[in-house]
């Protein structure tokens, strides 16, 4: 041992007279080279040789160095595992070196050096050889080594780090250069849990840093290879549990929340819309006081239904007849044939006429005042006028209704932002496959929604009844497409994606669709107008329960019946209103024939107008409803 120490002293004296870092007294203590060679064994253990070349100035490295090896580590599935180390040899300058072991459950610390002996200034090289087991992850078809080469607790600058990995050669073939069995190689430099780095991958799959690593910075490498490379490893020794994979796919890791920021922003958007949703103002019950409603019957139905169907048109035309702007004449030879005539001399419609009434009268008759003949069949002329009225009402849609597509739009924007926040930091291959699945669902989504809409009735007063089938259909459709493409493209390993990435995508989809289903439909102005419509409908239904309170004499009842009947027909309360008027008429004078006859003529005109402008789709839907109601084939 004395001869060995003498040789080492002579070697350091020779180094002191050579040019290099040892001669420059301005260079602080540092690690000149951290060289690691790792070799996997067929049983899954790994032999590691670390060569740590240090520059000693007698400051912090007075007696030696210490090396901390992690005992616990978190795999990508979020599970905590215990590594097993077996020390084989520790050398300093080619000679065995004294060391002590210390640590806890999380790490093993090696204090290398004799505390009773001070190191001479200069360059020293330490060699640490050990074997580690239970240190890599096993997946369905491949294995992964996620290895912190240097650790991140060095208080010295590391000038250069090199790492190389050798797979076991089961066939006895010596390979030089790239090993084709290695699927991928990646690296990270910086502080603990950081991404990116300054290093390069050489032709033989080894990794070398390109810049010095500051204190508390380190190098982490990631190697993957086929599972068949280590056939002797027990199947349960390093397998990732399916339940753990699911948790990893749905929940983010601590400190890695960037890809969840779009989902959190979407939550703030939904909460902001919820707390600022409009509140309806109390309805003005003008019609209860005898004054006519401020909205036309067709517009009331449009506000309630949010669509301009044939009853919107028929109710508004009937309203112009009630206001005596249009006259109805019946054909004596054919009772089913009716003709609408403009009342001459009425260039000014009076204060009770509304914009929709003026539009209808001008569109119906034009300048030549040509009458409109109704024969109980479809009329292209009236269908065109219905389109004009629909365009007129649709002009107020922006101030009445929210655009229901905005939640879906912002939901898909959040999904795209989730992809962007992860695209540069994780496995692009798996990310691209998930992105293809997402785009595929969007490609077929619009045609599918059109198909679903054909089976949903058009006349609805509550949006949720219409939205929930859409929501259920979209979710089932997207699930079916994802499962089909997942099977066609091969299974996607979600552990190659960021932790919680799949959960962020699902959260954005579910939140956007749920908000679409239950979002406010009407704006503040729309809520105010809807409240008036509901108040009018409530009045009509109350009249059916208390018909005796409608009027005090027959003339008042006749006028009220004609004025309110278009609104009752528009709001689907025609039968209730007719019964109430008939009962009130019988109570007043016992003879309700005149009132009933007048109501029957108005209802006949209303039905004739509906038939004249009803489209083929609406006709088929009505026939389907009648078939269900009567039970006929």
Coordinates of C-alpha atoms in Angstrom, one line a residue:
X1 CA 0.0 0.0 0.0
X2 CA 2.9 2.3 0.7
X3 CA 4.4 1.8 -2.7
X4 CA 1.0 2.5 -4.3
X5 CA 0.6 5.8 -2.3
X6 CA 4.1 6.8 -3.4
X7 CA 3.3 6.2 -7.0
X8 CA 0.1 8.3 -6.7
X9 CA 2.0 11.1 -5.1
X10 CA 4.6 11.1 -8.0
X11 CA 1.7 11.1 -10.5
X12 CA 0.1 14.2 -8.9
X13 CA 3.4 16.0 -8.8
X14 CA 3.8 15.3 -12.5
X15 CA 0.3 16.7 -13.2
X16 CA 1.2 19.8 -11.3
X17 CA 3.9 20.7 -13.9
X18 CA 1.6 20.0 -16.8
X19 CA -0.7 22.6 -18.5
X20 CA -4.4 22.2 -17.9
X21 CA -7.1 23.0 -15.3
X22 CA -4.7 21.9 -12.5
X23 CA -2.2 24.6 -13.3
X24 CA -4.8 27.4 -13.5
X25 CA -5.4 28.5 -10.0
X26 CA -8.4 30.7 -11.1
X27 CA -10.5 27.6 -11.9
X28 CA -12.6 26.6 -8.9
X29 CA -13.3 23.1 -7.8
X30 CA -15.4 21.2 -10.2
X31 CA -16.2 17.9 -11.9
X32 CA -14.2 17.7 -15.1
X33 CA -15.9 14.5 -16.4
X34 CA -18.8 12.4 -15.3
X35 CA -18.4 9.2 -17.5
X36 CA -21.0 6.4 -17.0
X37 CA -21.1 3.0 -18.7
X38 CA -24.3 1.0 -18.0
X39 CA -24.9 -2.6 -19.2
X40 CA -28.1 -4.5 -18.9
X41 CA -28.0 -8.1 -17.9
X42 CA -30.5 -10.8 -19.1
X43 CA -32.1 -11.0 -15.7
X44 CA -33.0 -7.2 -15.8
X45 CA -30.3 -6.0 -13.5
X46 CA -27.9 -3.3 -14.7
X47 CA -24.1 -3.0 -14.1
X48 CA -23.0 0.6 -13.8
X49 CA -19.5 2.0 -13.9
X50 CA -19.2 5.7 -13.0
X51 CA -15.9 7.5 -13.6
X52 CA -15.9 10.9 -11.9
X53 CA -12.9 13.1 -12.6
X54 CA -12.6 16.0 -10.2
X55 CA -10.4 19.1 -9.8
X56 CA -9.5 19.5 -6.1
X57 CA -8.4 22.9 -4.6
X58 CA -8.6 21.9 -0.9
X59 CA -11.8 23.9 -0.4
X60 CA -14.9 21.7 -0.3
X61 CA -13.2 18.5 -1.5
X62 CA -10.8 18.3 1.3
X63 CA -11.2 14.5 2.1
X64 CA -13.1 13.3 -0.9
X65 CA -16.6 13.4 -2.5
X66 CA -20.0 12.0 -1.8
X67 CA -22.4 10.3 -4.2
X68 CA -26.1 10.0 -3.6
X69 CA -28.1 7.2 -5.3
X70 CA -31.9 7.3 -5.3
X71 CA -33.6 4.3 -3.6
X72 CA -37.2 5.4 -4.4
X73 CA -38.4 6.7 -7.7
X74 CA -41.8 7.4 -9.4
X75 CA -42.5 5.6 -12.6
X76 CA -44.7 7.2 -15.3
X77 CA -47.7 5.3 -14.0
X78 CA -47.4 7.3 -10.7
X79 CA -46.4 4.3 -8.6
X80 CA -43.5 4.5 -6.1
X81 CA -40.8 1.8 -6.5
X82 CA -37.8 0.7 -4.5
X83 CA -34.5 0.2 -6.4
X84 CA -32.0 -2.3 -5.1
X85 CA -28.2 -1.5 -5.1
X86 CA -25.2 -3.8 -4.7
X87 CA -21.9 -2.0 -4.4
X88 CA -19.0 -3.8 -6.1
X89 CA -16.0 -1.5 -6.0
X90 CA -14.9 2.1 -5.3
X91 CA -11.5 3.4 -6.5
X92 CA -9.6 6.7 -6.4
X93 CA -6.8 7.1 -8.9
X94 CA -6.8 3.3 -9.5
X95 CA -6.6 2.3 -5.9
X96 CA -9.3 1.1 -3.5
X97 CA -10.7 4.0 -1.5
X98 CA -12.3 4.1 2.0
X99 CA -16.0 4.9 2.0
X100 CA -19.0 5.0 4.4
X101 CA -22.7 4.4 3.6
X102 CA -25.5 6.4 5.0
X103 CA -29.0 7.4 4.0
X104 CA -32.7 6.7 4.6
X105 CA -35.6 5.1 2.7
X106 CA -35.3 7.6 -0.2
X107 CA -31.6 7.6 -1.0
X108 CA -28.3 5.9 -0.4
X109 CA -25.4 8.2 0.2
X110 CA -21.7 7.2 -0.2
X111 CA -19.1 9.3 1.6
X112 CA -16.0 8.5 -0.3
X113 CA -12.6 9.4 1.3
X114 CA -10.6 9.0 4.5
X115 CA -11.7 11.7 7.0
X116 CA -8.2 11.5 8.5
X117 CA -6.4 12.3 5.3
X118 CA -6.6 15.5 3.2
X119 CA -6.5 15.3 -0.6
X120 CA -3.6 17.0 -2.4
X121 CA -4.7 19.7 -4.9
X122 CA -5.0 18.5 -8.4
X123 CA -7.0 16.1 -10.6
X124 CA -8.4 12.9 -9.1
X125 CA -10.5 10.2 -10.7
X126 CA -13.0 8.2 -8.7
X127 CA -14.5 4.9 -10.1
X128 CA -17.8 3.6 -8.6
X129 CA -19.0 0.2 -9.7
X130 CA -22.4 -1.1 -8.6
X131 CA -25.3 -3.2 -9.7
X132 CA -28.9 -2.0 -9.6
X133 CA -32.2 -3.9 -9.9
X134 CA -35.9 -3.0 -10.2
X135 CA -35.0 0.3 -11.9
X136 CA -36.9 0.2 -15.3
X137 CA -40.5 0.1 -16.4
X138 CA -42.2 -2.6 -18.5
X139 CA -45.1 -1.9 -20.8
X140 CA -47.2 -4.0 -23.2
X141 CA -44.6 -4.4 -25.9
X142 CA -41.5 -2.4 -24.8
X143 CA -39.3 -1.5 -21.8
X144 CA -38.1 1.9 -20.7
X145 CA -35.1 3.0 -18.7
X146 CA -35.7 6.5 -17.2
X147 CA -32.3 7.1 -15.4
X148 CA -30.9 10.1 -13.6
X149 CA -27.3 9.7 -14.6
X150 CA -25.6 12.3 -12.3
X151 CA -28.2 13.2 -9.7
X152 CA -29.2 16.8 -9.2
X153 CA -27.5 17.5 -5.8
X154 CA -24.0 18.3 -6.9
X155 CA -22.8 21.7 -5.6
X156 CA -20.1 21.8 -8.3
X157 CA -20.1 22.6 -12.0
X158 CA -19.9 19.5 -14.1
X159 CA -17.9 20.3 -17.3
X160 CA -19.0 17.2 -19.3
X161 CA -21.2 14.2 -18.9
X162 CA -21.3 11.0 -21.0
X163 CA -23.6 8.1 -20.7
X164 CA -23.7 4.9 -22.7
X165 CA -26.1 1.9 -22.5
X166 CA -25.4 -1.7 -23.6
X167 CA -28.2 -4.2 -24.1
X168 CA -27.6 -7.9 -23.3
X169 CA -26.3 -9.9 -26.3
X170 CA -28.3 -13.1 -26.1
X171 CA -27.0 -14.4 -29.4
X172 CA -23.3 -13.7 -28.6
X173 CA -23.0 -11.2 -31.4
X174 CA -20.7 -8.2 -30.7
X175 CA -22.3 -5.0 -32.0
X176 CA -20.3 -1.8 -32.8
X177 CA -22.1 1.5 -33.2
X178 CA -25.9 1.8 -33.2
X179 CA -27.9 -1.1 -31.7
X180 CA -31.0 -1.5 -33.8
X181 CA -32.8 -3.0 -30.9
X182 CA -32.9 0.4 -29.2
X183 CA -36.2 2.0 -30.2
X184 CA -35.7 5.6 -28.9
X185 CA -33.2 7.7 -27.0
X186 CA -34.0 10.9 -25.2
X187 CA -32.4 13.2 -22.6
X188 CA -33.1 16.1 -20.2
X189 CA -30.6 18.4 -18.5
X190 CA -31.3 20.9 -15.8
X191 CA -32.8 21.0 -12.4
X192 CA -35.0 18.2 -11.0
X193 CA -38.2 17.7 -13.0
X194 CA -37.1 20.0 -15.8
X195 CA -37.5 19.4 -19.5
X196 CA -35.3 19.9 -22.6
X197 CA -31.5 20.3 -22.3
X198 CA -28.2 20.8 -24.0
X199 CA -26.8 17.5 -25.1
X200 CA -26.4 15.4 -28.2
X201 CA -26.9 11.7 -29.1
X202 CA -23.9 10.1 -30.8
X203 CA -23.8 7.4 -33.5
X204 CA -23.5 4.6 -30.9
X205 CA -26.6 5.8 -29.0
X206 CA -24.5 7.4 -26.2
X207 CA -25.4 10.8 -24.9
X208 CA -22.9 13.6 -24.3
X209 CA -23.6 17.1 -22.9
X210 CA -22.6 20.0 -25.0
X211 CA -22.4 22.6 -22.2
X212 CA -21.2 22.6 -18.6
X213 CA -24.0 21.8 -16.1
X214 CA -24.3 24.4 -13.3
X215 CA -24.6 23.3 -9.6
X216 CA -27.7 21.4 -8.8
X217 CA -28.2 20.5 -12.5
X218 CA -28.0 17.0 -13.8
X219 CA -28.5 14.7 -16.8
X220 CA -31.4 12.3 -17.2
X221 CA -31.6 9.8 -20.0
X222 CA -34.5 7.8 -21.5
X223 CA -34.0 4.6 -23.4
X224 CA -36.6 2.2 -24.8
X225 CA -36.2 -1.2 -26.4
X226 CA -38.5 -4.2 -27.3
X227 CA -39.8 -6.3 -24.4
X228 CA -38.3 -9.4 -26.0
X229 CA -34.8 -8.1 -25.3
X230 CA -35.2 -9.2 -21.7
X231 CA -37.1 -12.5 -21.9
X232 CA -35.8 -13.8 -18.5
X233 CA -37.3 -10.9 -16.5
X234 CA -40.4 -12.1 -14.5
X235 CA -43.6 -10.8 -16.0
X236 CA -44.7 -9.2 -12.7
X237 CA -41.4 -7.7 -11.7
X238 CA -41.7 -4.4 -13.5
X239 CA -45.1 -4.4 -15.2
X240 CA -47.2 -1.3 -14.9
X241 CA -50.7 -2.1 -13.5
X242 CA -53.7 -1.2 -15.8
X243 CA -55.4 0.7 -13.0
X244 CA -52.2 2.8 -12.5
X245 CA -52.1 3.5 -16.2
X246 CA -55.7 4.8 -16.0
X247 CA -54.9 7.1 -13.1
X248 CA -51.8 8.3 -15.0
X249 CA -53.8 9.0 -18.1
X250 CA -56.5 11.0 -16.2
X251 CA -54.6 12.9 -13.4
X252 CA -51.6 15.2 -13.8
X253 CA -48.4 14.8 -11.8
X254 CA -47.4 17.3 -9.2
X255 CA -45.6 20.2 -10.8
X256 CA -46.8 19.4 -14.3
X257 CA -50.0 21.3 -14.8
X258 CA -49.3 23.2 -18.0
X259 CA -51.4 21.1 -20.2
X260 CA -54.4 21.5 -17.8
X261 CA -54.3 25.3 -18.1
X262 CA -56.7 25.3 -21.2
X263 CA -59.2 23.1 -19.2
X264 CA -59.0 25.4 -16.2
X265 CA -59.5 28.5 -18.5
X266 CA -62.6 26.7 -20.0
X267 CA -63.9 26.2 -16.4
X268 CA -63.5 29.9 -15.7
X269 CA -65.3 30.7 -18.9
X270 CA -68.2 28.5 -18.0
X271 CA -68.4 29.9 -14.5
X272 CA -68.3 33.4 -15.7
X273 CA -71.2 32.7 -18.1
X274 CA -73.1 31.0 -15.4
X275 CA -72.9 33.9 -12.9
X276 CA -73.6 36.5 -15.5
X277 CA -76.6 34.6 -17.0
X278 CA -79.6 36.9 -17.7
X279 CA -82.5 37.1 -15.3
X280 CA -86.0 37.8 -16.8
X281 CA -87.8 40.9 -15.8
X282 CA -91.4 40.7 -14.6
X283 CA -93.8 40.5 -17.6
X284 CA -96.2 43.3 -18.3
X285 CA -99.7 41.9 -18.2
X286 CA -101.1 44.4 -20.8
X287 CA -103.5 41.9 -22.3
X288 CA -105.1 41.2 -19.0
X289 CA -106.0 44.9 -18.8
X290 CA -107.7 44.8 -22.2
X291 CA -104.9 46.3 -24.3
X292 CA -103.5 44.3 -27.2
X293 CA -100.2 42.5 -26.7
X294 CA -97.1 44.3 -27.9
X295 CA -95.9 41.4 -29.9
X296 CA -97.6 39.7 -32.9
X297 CA -98.8 36.1 -32.3
X298 CA -96.3 34.8 -34.9
X299 CA -93.5 36.6 -33.2
X300 CA -94.6 35.2 -29.8
X301 CA -94.4 31.7 -31.3
X302 CA -91.0 32.4 -32.8
X303 CA -89.7 33.5 -29.4
X304 CA -91.1 30.4 -27.8
X305 CA -90.1 27.9 -30.5
X306 CA -86.9 29.7 -31.8
X307 CA -87.9 28.7 -35.3
X308 CA -90.3 30.1 -37.9
X309 CA -92.6 27.2 -38.8
X310 CA -95.9 27.3 -40.7
X311 CA -97.9 28.3 -37.6
X312 CA -95.9 31.5 -37.2
X313 CA -97.0 32.5 -40.7
X314 CA -100.6 31.4 -40.3
X315 CA -101.0 33.2 -36.9
X316 CA -99.7 36.5 -38.3
X317 CA -101.9 36.4 -41.4
X318 CA -104.9 35.6 -39.2
X319 CA -103.9 38.5 -37.0
X320 CA -104.0 40.9 -40.0
X321 CA -107.5 39.6 -40.7
X322 CA -108.6 40.3 -37.1
X323 CA -107.2 43.8 -37.4
X324 CA -109.3 44.3 -40.5
X325 CA -106.3 44.9 -42.8
X326 CA -107.2 41.8 -44.8
X327 CA -110.6 40.5 -45.7
X328 CA -111.5 36.8 -46.1
X329 CA -114.1 35.8 -48.8
X330 CA -115.3 32.3 -49.2
X331 CA -116.3 30.6 -52.5
X332 CA -120.0 29.7 -52.4
X333 CA -119.4 26.8 -54.9
X334 CA -116.4 25.4 -53.0
X335 CA -116.5 26.0 -49.2
X336 CA -112.9 24.8 -48.8
X337 CA -111.7 27.6 -51.1
X338 CA -111.0 30.9 -49.4
X339 CA -109.6 34.2 -50.9
X340 CA -107.7 36.9 -49.1
X341 CA -108.4 40.5 -50.3
X342 CA -106.6 43.7 -49.3
X343 CA -109.1 46.2 -47.8
X344 CA -109.0 49.2 -50.1
X345 CA -108.2 52.7 -48.8
X346 CA -106.0 51.5 -46.0
X347 CA -102.7 53.0 -46.8
X348 CA -102.1 53.7 -43.2
X349 CA -102.7 50.6 -41.0
X350 CA -103.2 52.5 -37.7
X351 CA -101.4 52.3 -34.4
X352 CA -102.3 48.7 -33.8
X353 CA -100.5 47.5 -36.9
X354 CA -96.9 46.2 -36.4
X355 CA -94.0 45.9 -38.7
X356 CA -94.6 42.2 -39.4
X357 CA -98.3 43.1 -40.3
X358 CA -97.1 45.7 -42.8
X359 CA -94.6 43.3 -44.3
X360 CA -97.2 40.5 -44.7
X361 CA -99.8 42.8 -46.3
X362 CA -97.4 44.2 -48.8
X363 CA -95.9 40.8 -49.6
X364 CA -99.4 39.2 -50.0
X365 CA -100.9 41.7 -52.4
X366 CA -98.2 43.9 -53.8
X367 CA -99.1 47.0 -55.8
X368 CA -101.8 45.3 -57.9
X369 CA -103.8 44.1 -54.9
X370 CA -104.3 40.7 -56.5
X371 CA -106.2 38.4 -54.1
X372 CA -104.6 35.3 -52.6
X373 CA -106.6 32.1 -53.2
X374 CA -106.4 29.2 -50.6
X375 CA -107.4 25.8 -51.8
X376 CA -106.1 23.6 -48.9
X377 CA -103.0 22.7 -50.8
X378 CA -99.4 23.8 -51.0
X379 CA -99.0 27.3 -52.5
X380 CA -95.5 28.3 -53.8
X381 CA -96.5 32.0 -53.6
X382 CA -97.3 31.8 -49.9
X383 CA -94.3 29.6 -49.2
X384 CA -92.1 32.4 -50.6
X385 CA -93.9 35.0 -48.4
X386 CA -93.3 32.7 -45.4
X387 CA -89.6 32.8 -46.2
X388 CA -89.7 36.6 -46.2
X389 CA -91.4 36.6 -42.8
X390 CA -88.8 34.0 -41.5
X391 CA -86.0 36.2 -42.7
X392 CA -87.6 39.2 -41.0
X393 CA -87.8 37.4 -37.6
X394 CA -84.4 35.9 -37.9
X395 CA -83.0 39.4 -38.1
X396 CA -83.9 39.7 -34.4
X397 CA -82.2 36.4 -33.5
X398 CA -78.9 38.0 -32.4
X399 CA -80.6 40.1 -29.7
X400 CA -82.9 37.3 -28.6
X401 CA -80.7 34.2 -28.5
X402 CA -77.1 33.3 -27.7
X403 CA -75.1 31.4 -30.2
X404 CA -75.3 27.9 -28.8
X405 CA -72.2 26.8 -30.7
X406 CA -69.8 28.9 -28.7
X407 CA -69.3 26.4 -25.9
X408 CA -68.4 23.7 -28.4
X409 CA -66.1 26.1 -30.3
X410 CA -64.2 27.1 -27.1
X411 CA -64.1 23.5 -26.0
X412 CA -62.3 22.5 -29.2
X413 CA -60.0 25.5 -28.9
X414 CA -59.1 24.4 -25.4
X415 CA -58.3 20.9 -26.8
X416 CA -56.1 22.3 -29.5
X417 CA -54.2 24.4 -26.9
X418 CA -53.8 21.3 -24.8
X419 CA -52.1 19.6 -27.7
X420 CA -49.9 22.7 -28.3
X421 CA -48.7 22.9 -24.7
X422 CA -47.6 19.3 -24.8
X423 CA -46.4 18.9 -28.4
X424 CA -42.8 20.1 -27.8
X425 CA -42.1 18.3 -24.5
X426 CA -43.3 14.8 -25.0
X427 CA -43.5 11.9 -27.4
X428 CA -44.7 13.4 -30.7
X429 CA -45.5 10.0 -32.3
X430 CA -48.1 9.1 -29.7
X431 CA -49.3 12.7 -29.5
X432 CA -49.9 12.7 -33.3
X433 CA -51.9 9.5 -33.1
X434 CA -54.2 10.9 -30.4
X435 CA -54.5 14.1 -32.6
X436 CA -55.6 11.9 -35.5
X437 CA -58.3 10.3 -33.4
X438 CA -59.5 13.8 -32.3
X439 CA -59.7 15.1 -35.9
X440 CA -61.4 12.0 -37.1
X441 CA -64.3 12.5 -34.6
X442 CA -64.7 16.1 -35.9
X443 CA -64.7 15.0 -39.5
X444 CA -67.8 12.8 -39.0
X445 CA -69.4 14.9 -36.3
X446 CA -71.3 17.4 -38.4
X447 CA -73.0 14.7 -40.7
X448 CA -73.9 12.7 -37.6
X449 CA -75.5 15.7 -35.9
X450 CA -77.6 16.2 -39.0
X451 CA -78.8 12.6 -38.9
X452 CA -79.6 12.9 -35.2
X453 CA -81.6 16.1 -35.7
X454 CA -84.0 14.3 -38.1
X455 CA -85.3 12.2 -35.3
X456 CA -85.9 15.1 -32.9
X457 CA -89.2 16.9 -33.1
X458 CA -88.9 20.5 -34.2
X459 CA -91.7 22.0 -32.0
X460 CA -90.2 22.2 -28.5
X461 CA -90.5 24.7 -25.7
X462 CA -87.6 23.5 -23.6
X463 CA -84.1 23.5 -25.0
X464 CA -82.8 20.7 -22.7
X465 CA -85.2 18.2 -24.4
X466 CA -83.5 19.0 -27.7
X467 CA -79.9 19.4 -26.4
X468 CA -79.7 16.2 -24.3
X469 CA -80.3 13.8 -27.3
X470 CA -77.6 15.7 -29.2
X471 CA -75.3 15.5 -26.2
X472 CA -75.9 11.7 -25.8
X473 CA -75.6 11.1 -29.5
X474 CA -72.3 13.1 -29.8
X475 CA -70.7 11.3 -26.8
X476 CA -71.7 7.9 -28.1
X477 CA -70.6 8.7 -31.6
X478 CA -67.2 10.0 -30.6
X479 CA -66.7 7.1 -28.3
X480 CA -67.5 4.6 -31.1
X481 CA -65.2 6.4 -33.6
X482 CA -62.4 6.5 -31.1
X483 CA -62.7 2.8 -30.2
X484 CA -62.8 1.9 -33.9
X485 CA -59.8 4.0 -34.9
X486 CA -58.0 2.9 -31.8
X487 CA -58.4 -0.7 -32.9
X488 CA -57.5 0.1 -36.5
X489 CA -54.4 2.1 -35.6
X490 CA -53.2 -0.2 -32.9
X491 CA -53.2 0.5 -29.2
X492 CA -51.8 3.8 -28.0
X493 CA -49.5 3.8 -25.1
X494 CA -50.9 6.6 -22.9
X495 CA -47.8 6.4 -20.7
X496 CA -45.8 8.0 -23.4
X497 CA -48.1 11.1 -23.1
X498 CA -48.0 13.6 -20.2
X499 CA -49.6 12.5 -17.0
X500 CA -53.3 13.7 -17.1
X501 CA -53.2 14.5 -20.8
X502 CA -56.1 12.3 -21.6
X503 CA -58.0 13.6 -18.6
X504 CA -57.5 17.1 -19.8
X505 CA -59.0 16.2 -23.2
X506 CA -61.9 14.4 -21.7
X507 CA -62.5 17.3 -19.3
X508 CA -62.6 19.8 -22.1
X509 CA -65.1 17.7 -24.2
X510 CA -67.4 16.9 -21.3
X511 CA -67.4 20.5 -20.0
X512 CA -68.1 22.0 -23.4
X513 CA -70.9 19.6 -24.2
X514 CA -72.5 19.9 -20.8
X515 CA -72.4 23.6 -21.0
X516 CA -73.9 23.4 -24.5
X517 CA -76.7 21.3 -23.1
X518 CA -77.5 23.5 -20.1
X519 CA -76.3 27.0 -21.2
X520 CA -78.7 29.9 -21.2
X521 CA -80.5 30.1 -24.5
X522 CA -82.0 33.6 -24.3
X523 CA -80.2 36.9 -23.9
X524 CA -81.5 39.3 -21.3
X525 CA -83.8 40.9 -23.8
X526 CA -84.9 37.4 -25.0
X527 CA -85.7 36.4 -21.4
X528 CA -87.9 39.5 -21.0
X529 CA -89.8 38.7 -24.2
X530 CA -90.1 35.0 -23.3
X531 CA -91.5 36.0 -19.9
X532 CA -94.3 37.9 -21.7
X533 CA -95.0 34.9 -23.9
X534 CA -95.2 32.6 -20.9
X535 CA -97.5 35.1 -19.2
X536 CA -99.8 35.1 -22.2
X537 CA -99.8 31.4 -22.3
X538 CA -100.6 31.3 -18.6
X539 CA -103.5 33.7 -19.2
X540 CA -104.9 31.4 -21.9
X541 CA -104.6 28.3 -19.6
X542 CA -106.2 30.2 -16.7
X543 CA -109.1 31.2 -18.9
X544 CA -109.8 27.5 -19.5
X545 CA -110.1 27.0 -15.7
X546 CA -112.1 30.2 -15.1
X547 CA -114.1 31.0 -18.3
X548 CA -116.7 33.1 -16.4
X549 CA -114.1 35.9 -15.8
X550 CA -113.4 36.5 -19.5
X551 CA -116.0 39.2 -20.3
X552 CA -119.1 40.9 -18.9
X553 CA -121.3 40.9 -22.0
X554 CA -121.5 39.2 -25.4
X555 CA -120.0 42.1 -27.4
X556 CA -117.0 42.3 -25.2
X557 CA -116.6 38.5 -25.4
X558 CA -116.8 38.6 -29.2
X559 CA -114.1 41.3 -29.5
X560 CA -111.9 39.5 -27.0
X561 CA -112.3 36.2 -28.7
X562 CA -111.3 37.5 -32.1
X563 CA -108.3 39.5 -30.7
X564 CA -106.9 36.6 -28.6
X565 CA -107.6 33.6 -30.9
X566 CA -104.5 34.1 -33.2
X567 CA -102.3 34.1 -30.0
X568 CA -104.0 31.0 -28.7
X569 CA -103.5 29.1 -32.0
X570 CA -99.9 30.3 -32.1
X571 CA -99.1 29.1 -28.5
X572 CA -100.9 25.7 -29.0
X573 CA -103.8 26.7 -26.7
X574 CA -106.5 27.0 -29.4
X575 CA -108.7 24.3 -28.1
X576 CA -108.6 25.5 -24.5
X577 CA -109.4 29.1 -25.6
X578 CA -112.3 28.0 -27.8
X579 CA -113.8 25.9 -25.0
X580 CA -113.4 28.8 -22.5
X581 CA -115.1 31.3 -24.9
X582 CA -117.9 28.9 -25.6
X583 CA -118.6 28.4 -21.9
X584 CA -118.4 32.1 -21.2
X585 CA -120.9 32.8 -24.1
X586 CA -123.3 30.2 -22.8
X587 CA -123.2 31.9 -19.4
X588 CA -123.8 35.4 -20.7
X589 CA -126.8 34.9 -23.1
X590 CA -127.2 31.1 -23.5
X591 CA -126.6 31.3 -27.2
X592 CA -123.0 30.8 -28.2
X593 CA -123.6 30.0 -31.9
X594 CA -122.4 33.3 -33.2
X595 CA -119.1 33.2 -31.2
X596 CA -118.5 29.5 -32.1
X597 CA -119.2 30.2 -35.8
X598 CA -116.8 33.1 -35.9
X599 CA -114.1 31.0 -34.1
X600 CA -114.6 28.1 -36.5
X601 CA -114.1 30.4 -39.5
X602 CA -110.8 31.7 -38.0
X603 CA -109.6 28.2 -37.2
X604 CA -110.5 27.0 -40.7
X605 CA -108.5 29.9 -42.2
X606 CA -105.6 29.1 -39.9
X607 CA -105.4 25.5 -40.9
X608 CA -105.8 26.4 -44.6
X609 CA -102.8 28.8 -44.3
X610 CA -100.7 26.1 -42.5
X611 CA -101.4 23.6 -45.4
X612 CA -100.5 26.2 -48.0
X613 CA -97.0 26.9 -46.7
X614 CA -96.1 23.6 -45.0
X615 CA -93.0 21.9 -46.4
X616 CA -92.8 18.2 -47.3
X617 CA -90.7 17.5 -44.1
X618 CA -93.3 19.2 -41.9
X619 CA -96.1 17.4 -43.6
X620 CA -94.3 14.0 -43.1
X621 CA -93.7 14.9 -39.4
X622 CA -97.3 15.9 -38.9
X623 CA -98.5 12.6 -40.5
X624 CA -96.1 10.7 -38.2
X625 CA -97.6 12.4 -35.2
X626 CA -101.1 11.6 -36.2
X627 CA -100.2 8.0 -36.8
X628 CA -98.7 7.7 -33.3
X629 CA -101.7 9.4 -31.7
X630 CA -104.3 7.3 -33.5
X631 CA -102.4 4.0 -33.4
X632 CA -102.9 3.4 -37.1
X633 CA -100.4 1.9 -39.5

